PDB file of C-alpha atoms in Angstrom:
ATOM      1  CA  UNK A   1     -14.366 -76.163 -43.875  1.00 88.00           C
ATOM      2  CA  UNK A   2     -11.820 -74.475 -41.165  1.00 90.00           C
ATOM      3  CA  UNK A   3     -10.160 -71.938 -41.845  1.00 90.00           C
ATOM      4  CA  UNK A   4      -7.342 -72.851 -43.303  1.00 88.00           C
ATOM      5  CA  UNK A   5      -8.699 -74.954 -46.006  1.00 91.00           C
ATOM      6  CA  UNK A   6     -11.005 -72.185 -47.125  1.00 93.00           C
ATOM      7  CA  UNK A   7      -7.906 -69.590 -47.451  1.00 93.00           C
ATOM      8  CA  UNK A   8      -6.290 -72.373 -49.500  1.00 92.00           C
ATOM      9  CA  UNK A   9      -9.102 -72.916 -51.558  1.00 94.00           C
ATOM     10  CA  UNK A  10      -8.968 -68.947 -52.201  1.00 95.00           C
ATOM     11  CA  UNK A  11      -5.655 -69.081 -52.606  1.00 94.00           C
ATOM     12  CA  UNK A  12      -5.535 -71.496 -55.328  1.00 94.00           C
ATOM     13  CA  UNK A  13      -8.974 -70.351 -57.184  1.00 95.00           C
ATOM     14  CA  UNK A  14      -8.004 -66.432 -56.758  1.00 94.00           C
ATOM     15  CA  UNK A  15      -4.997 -65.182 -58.571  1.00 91.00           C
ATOM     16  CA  UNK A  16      -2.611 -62.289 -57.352  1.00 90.00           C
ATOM     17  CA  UNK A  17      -3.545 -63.540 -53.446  1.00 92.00           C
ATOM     18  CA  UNK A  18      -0.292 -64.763 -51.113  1.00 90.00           C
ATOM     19  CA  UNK A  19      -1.421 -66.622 -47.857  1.00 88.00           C
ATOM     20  CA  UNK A  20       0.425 -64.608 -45.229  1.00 85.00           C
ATOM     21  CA  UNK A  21       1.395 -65.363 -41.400  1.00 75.00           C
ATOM     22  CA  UNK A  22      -0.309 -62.589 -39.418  1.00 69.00           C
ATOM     23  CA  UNK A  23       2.464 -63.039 -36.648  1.00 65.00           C
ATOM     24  CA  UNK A  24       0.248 -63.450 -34.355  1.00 66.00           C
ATOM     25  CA  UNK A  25      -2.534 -66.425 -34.655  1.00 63.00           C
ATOM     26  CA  UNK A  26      -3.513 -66.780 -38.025  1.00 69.00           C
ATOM     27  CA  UNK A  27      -3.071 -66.920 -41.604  1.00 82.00           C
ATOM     28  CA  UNK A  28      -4.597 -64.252 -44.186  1.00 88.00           C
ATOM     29  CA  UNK A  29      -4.443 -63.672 -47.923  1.00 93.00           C
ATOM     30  CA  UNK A  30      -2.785 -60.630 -48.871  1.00 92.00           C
ATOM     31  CA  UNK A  31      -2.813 -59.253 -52.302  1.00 91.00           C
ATOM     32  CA  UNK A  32      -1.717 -55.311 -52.761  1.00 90.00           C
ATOM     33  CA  UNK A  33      -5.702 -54.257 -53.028  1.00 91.00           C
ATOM     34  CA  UNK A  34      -7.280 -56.284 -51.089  1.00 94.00           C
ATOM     35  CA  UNK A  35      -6.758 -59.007 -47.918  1.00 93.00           C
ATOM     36  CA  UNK A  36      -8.963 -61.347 -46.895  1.00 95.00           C
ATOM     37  CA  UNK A  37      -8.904 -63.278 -43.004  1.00 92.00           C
ATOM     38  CA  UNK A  38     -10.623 -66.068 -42.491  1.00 92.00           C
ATOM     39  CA  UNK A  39     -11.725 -67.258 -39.118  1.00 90.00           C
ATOM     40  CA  UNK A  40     -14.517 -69.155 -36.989  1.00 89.00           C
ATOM     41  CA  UNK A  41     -16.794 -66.741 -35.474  1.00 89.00           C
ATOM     42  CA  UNK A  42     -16.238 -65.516 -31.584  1.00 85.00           C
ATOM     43  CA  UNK A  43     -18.788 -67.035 -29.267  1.00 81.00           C
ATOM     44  CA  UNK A  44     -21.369 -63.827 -29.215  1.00 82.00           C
ATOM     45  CA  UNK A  45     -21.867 -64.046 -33.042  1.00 84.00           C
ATOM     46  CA  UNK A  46     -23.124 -66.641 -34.270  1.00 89.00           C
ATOM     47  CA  UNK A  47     -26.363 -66.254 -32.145  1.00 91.00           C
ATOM     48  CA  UNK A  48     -26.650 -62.880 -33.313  1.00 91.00           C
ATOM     49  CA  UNK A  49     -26.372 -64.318 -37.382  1.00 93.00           C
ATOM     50  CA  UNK A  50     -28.813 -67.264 -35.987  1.00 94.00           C
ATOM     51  CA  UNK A  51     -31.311 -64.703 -34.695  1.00 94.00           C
ATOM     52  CA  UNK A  52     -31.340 -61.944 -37.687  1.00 95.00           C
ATOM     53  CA  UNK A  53     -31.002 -64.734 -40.583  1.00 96.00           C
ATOM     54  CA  UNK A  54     -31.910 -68.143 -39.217  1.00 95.00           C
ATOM     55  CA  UNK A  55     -28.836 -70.303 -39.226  1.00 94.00           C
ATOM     56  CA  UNK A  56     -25.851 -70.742 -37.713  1.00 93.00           C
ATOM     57  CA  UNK A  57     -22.631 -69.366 -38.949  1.00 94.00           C
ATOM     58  CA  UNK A  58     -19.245 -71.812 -38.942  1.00 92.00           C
ATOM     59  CA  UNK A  59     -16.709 -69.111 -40.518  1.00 93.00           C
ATOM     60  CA  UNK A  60     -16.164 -65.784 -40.896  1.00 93.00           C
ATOM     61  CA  UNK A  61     -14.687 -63.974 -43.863  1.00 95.00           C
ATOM     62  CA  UNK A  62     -13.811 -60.790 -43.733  1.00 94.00           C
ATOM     63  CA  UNK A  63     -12.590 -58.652 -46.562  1.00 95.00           C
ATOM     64  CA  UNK A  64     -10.550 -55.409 -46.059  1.00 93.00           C
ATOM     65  CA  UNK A  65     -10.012 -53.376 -49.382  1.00 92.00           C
ATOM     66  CA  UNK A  66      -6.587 -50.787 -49.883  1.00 88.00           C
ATOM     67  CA  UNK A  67      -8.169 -49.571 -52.618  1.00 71.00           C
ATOM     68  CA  UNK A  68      -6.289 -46.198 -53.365  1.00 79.00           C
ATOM     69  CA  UNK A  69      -7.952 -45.209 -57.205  1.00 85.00           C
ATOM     70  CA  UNK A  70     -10.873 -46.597 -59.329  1.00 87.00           C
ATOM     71  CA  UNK A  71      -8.963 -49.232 -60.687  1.00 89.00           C
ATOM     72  CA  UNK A  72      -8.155 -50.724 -57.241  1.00 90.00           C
ATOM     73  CA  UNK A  73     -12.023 -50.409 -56.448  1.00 90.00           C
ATOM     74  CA  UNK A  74     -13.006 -52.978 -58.988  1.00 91.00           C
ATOM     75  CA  UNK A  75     -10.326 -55.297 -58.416  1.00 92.00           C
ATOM     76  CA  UNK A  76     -11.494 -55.285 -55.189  1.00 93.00           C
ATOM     77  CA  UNK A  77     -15.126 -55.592 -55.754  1.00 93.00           C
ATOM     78  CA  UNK A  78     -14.244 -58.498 -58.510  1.00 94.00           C
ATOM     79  CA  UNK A  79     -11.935 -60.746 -55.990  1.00 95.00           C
ATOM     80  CA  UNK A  80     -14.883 -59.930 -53.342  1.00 96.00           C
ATOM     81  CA  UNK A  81     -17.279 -61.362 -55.691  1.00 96.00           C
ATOM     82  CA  UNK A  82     -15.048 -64.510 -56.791  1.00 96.00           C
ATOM     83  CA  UNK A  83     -13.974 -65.425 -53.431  1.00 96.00           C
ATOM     84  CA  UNK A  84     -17.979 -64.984 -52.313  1.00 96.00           C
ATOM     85  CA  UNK A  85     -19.330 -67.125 -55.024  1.00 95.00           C
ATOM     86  CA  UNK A  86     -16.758 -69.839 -54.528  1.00 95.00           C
ATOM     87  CA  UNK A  87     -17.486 -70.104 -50.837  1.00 95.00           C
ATOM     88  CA  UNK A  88     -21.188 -70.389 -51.605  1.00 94.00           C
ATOM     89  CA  UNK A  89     -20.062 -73.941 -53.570  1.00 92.00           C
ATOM     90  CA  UNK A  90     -19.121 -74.809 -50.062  1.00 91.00           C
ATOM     91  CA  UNK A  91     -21.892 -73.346 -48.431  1.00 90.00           C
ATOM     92  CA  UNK A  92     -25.513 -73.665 -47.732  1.00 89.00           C
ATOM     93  CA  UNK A  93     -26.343 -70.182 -46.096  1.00 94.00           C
ATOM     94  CA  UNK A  94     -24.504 -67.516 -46.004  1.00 95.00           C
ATOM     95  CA  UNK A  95     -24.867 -63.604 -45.645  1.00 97.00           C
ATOM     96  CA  UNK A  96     -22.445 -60.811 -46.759  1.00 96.00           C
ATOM     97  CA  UNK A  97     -22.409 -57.828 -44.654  1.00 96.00           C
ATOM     98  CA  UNK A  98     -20.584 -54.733 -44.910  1.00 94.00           C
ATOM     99  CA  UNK A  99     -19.589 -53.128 -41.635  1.00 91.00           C
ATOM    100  CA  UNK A 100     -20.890 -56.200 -39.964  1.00 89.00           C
ATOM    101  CA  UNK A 101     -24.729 -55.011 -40.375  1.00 92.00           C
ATOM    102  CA  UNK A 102     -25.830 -53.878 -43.717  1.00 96.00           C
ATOM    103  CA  UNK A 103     -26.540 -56.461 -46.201  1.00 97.00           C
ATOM    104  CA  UNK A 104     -24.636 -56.620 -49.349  1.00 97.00           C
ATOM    105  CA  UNK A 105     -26.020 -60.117 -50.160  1.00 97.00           C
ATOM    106  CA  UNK A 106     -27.433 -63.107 -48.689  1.00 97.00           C
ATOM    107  CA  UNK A 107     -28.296 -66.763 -49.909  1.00 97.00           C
ATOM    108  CA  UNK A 108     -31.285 -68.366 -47.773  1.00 96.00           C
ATOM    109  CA  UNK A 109     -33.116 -71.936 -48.289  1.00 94.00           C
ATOM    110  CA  UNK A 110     -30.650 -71.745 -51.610  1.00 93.00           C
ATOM    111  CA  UNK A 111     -32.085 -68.623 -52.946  1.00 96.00           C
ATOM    112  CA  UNK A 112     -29.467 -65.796 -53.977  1.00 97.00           C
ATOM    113  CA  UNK A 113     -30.399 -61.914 -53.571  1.00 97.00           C
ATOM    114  CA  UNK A 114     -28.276 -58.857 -53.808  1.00 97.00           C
ATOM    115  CA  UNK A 115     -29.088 -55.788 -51.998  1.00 97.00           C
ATOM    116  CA  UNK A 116     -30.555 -53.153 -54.151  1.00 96.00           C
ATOM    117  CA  UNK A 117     -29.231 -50.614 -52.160  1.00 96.00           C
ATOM    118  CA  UNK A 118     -25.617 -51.563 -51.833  1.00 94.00           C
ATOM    119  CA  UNK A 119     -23.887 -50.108 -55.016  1.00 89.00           C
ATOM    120  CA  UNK A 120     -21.146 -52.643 -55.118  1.00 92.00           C
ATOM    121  CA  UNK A 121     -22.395 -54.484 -57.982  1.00 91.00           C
ATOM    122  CA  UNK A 122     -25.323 -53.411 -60.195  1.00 91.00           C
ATOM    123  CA  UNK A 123     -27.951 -56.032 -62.064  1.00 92.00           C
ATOM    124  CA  UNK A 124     -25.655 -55.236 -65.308  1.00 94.00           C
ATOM    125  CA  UNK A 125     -22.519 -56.020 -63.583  1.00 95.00           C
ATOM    126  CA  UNK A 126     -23.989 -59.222 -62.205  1.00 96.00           C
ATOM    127  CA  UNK A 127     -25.618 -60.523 -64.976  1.00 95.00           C
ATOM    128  CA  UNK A 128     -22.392 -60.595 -66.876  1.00 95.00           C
ATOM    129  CA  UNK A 129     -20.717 -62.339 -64.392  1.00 94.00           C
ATOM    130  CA  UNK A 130     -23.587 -65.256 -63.007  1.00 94.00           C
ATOM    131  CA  UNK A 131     -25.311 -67.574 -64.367  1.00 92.00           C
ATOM    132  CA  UNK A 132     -26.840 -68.559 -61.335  1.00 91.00           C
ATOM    133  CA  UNK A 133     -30.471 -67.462 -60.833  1.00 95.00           C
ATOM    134  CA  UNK A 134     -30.959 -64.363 -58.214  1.00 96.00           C
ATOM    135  CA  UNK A 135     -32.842 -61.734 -57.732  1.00 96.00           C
ATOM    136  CA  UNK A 136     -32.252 -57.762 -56.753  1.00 96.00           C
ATOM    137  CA  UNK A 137     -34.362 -56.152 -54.336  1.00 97.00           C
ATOM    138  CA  UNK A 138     -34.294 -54.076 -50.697  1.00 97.00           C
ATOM    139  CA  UNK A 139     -32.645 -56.283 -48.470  1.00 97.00           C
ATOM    140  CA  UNK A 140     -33.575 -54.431 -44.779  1.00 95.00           C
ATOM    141  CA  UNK A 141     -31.269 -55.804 -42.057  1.00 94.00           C
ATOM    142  CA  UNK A 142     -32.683 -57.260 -39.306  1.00 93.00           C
ATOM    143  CA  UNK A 143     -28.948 -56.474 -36.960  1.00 90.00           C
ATOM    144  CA  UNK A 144     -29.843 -52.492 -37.439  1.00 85.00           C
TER     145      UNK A 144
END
């Protein structure tokens, strides 16, 4: 997918999200706690992703949260998560990085982990939320 077709496929899967003209080059979804921009990877990238993870990167999605209270926080964490799963229906691997170099979660040869040391979401907050199997464990980043 390009860009554009994967922030209308968020849009129209991810309530509460407008797609917005950045006025510059691109379109983004804006929603009042969270936007996400989608966009193919600048040229240095994706041999940086090929190196640390072993494939080759066609789009990336970043996700910038204006979370002011709790409340905000898990809105944020929850469209993060919903947006994330339905690009991996799309996608074979994929990582999910936070600051561009710690791993929040990664799906590799088709197998889904979560970092055990990222406290977004916790193995009770996933379980009631997947029914995909994955597992939980350390998830060291090879880009650190």
């Amino acid at each position: 997918m390009n860009p554009t077709q994967t922030l209308e496929l968020l849009s129209r899967h991810i309530g509460g999200l407008t797609l917005t003209w950045n006025g510059k080059n691109s379109d983004y979804l804006w929603g009042p706690t969270i936007n996400i921009d989608v966009s193919e990877p600048s040229r240095s990238w994706p041999g940086t992703i090929k190196d640390g993870f072993g494939f080759l990167p066609t789009l990336l999605v970043g996700f910038r949260f204006n979370d002011k209270t709790d409340d905000d926080y898990n809105t944020c964490r929850q469209i993060m998560f919903q947006a994330t799963m339905l690009l991996l229906e799309q996608a074979q691997d994929s990582v999910l990085l936070f600051n561009y170099e710690f791993i929040v979660m990664q799906r590799l040869g088709g197998k889904l982990t979560f970092n055990s040391d990222s406290h977004l979401w916790d193995d009770e907050w996933l379980k009631s939320r997947l029914t995909l199997p994955y597992e939980r464990r350390p998830l060291p980043s090879p880009l650190l």
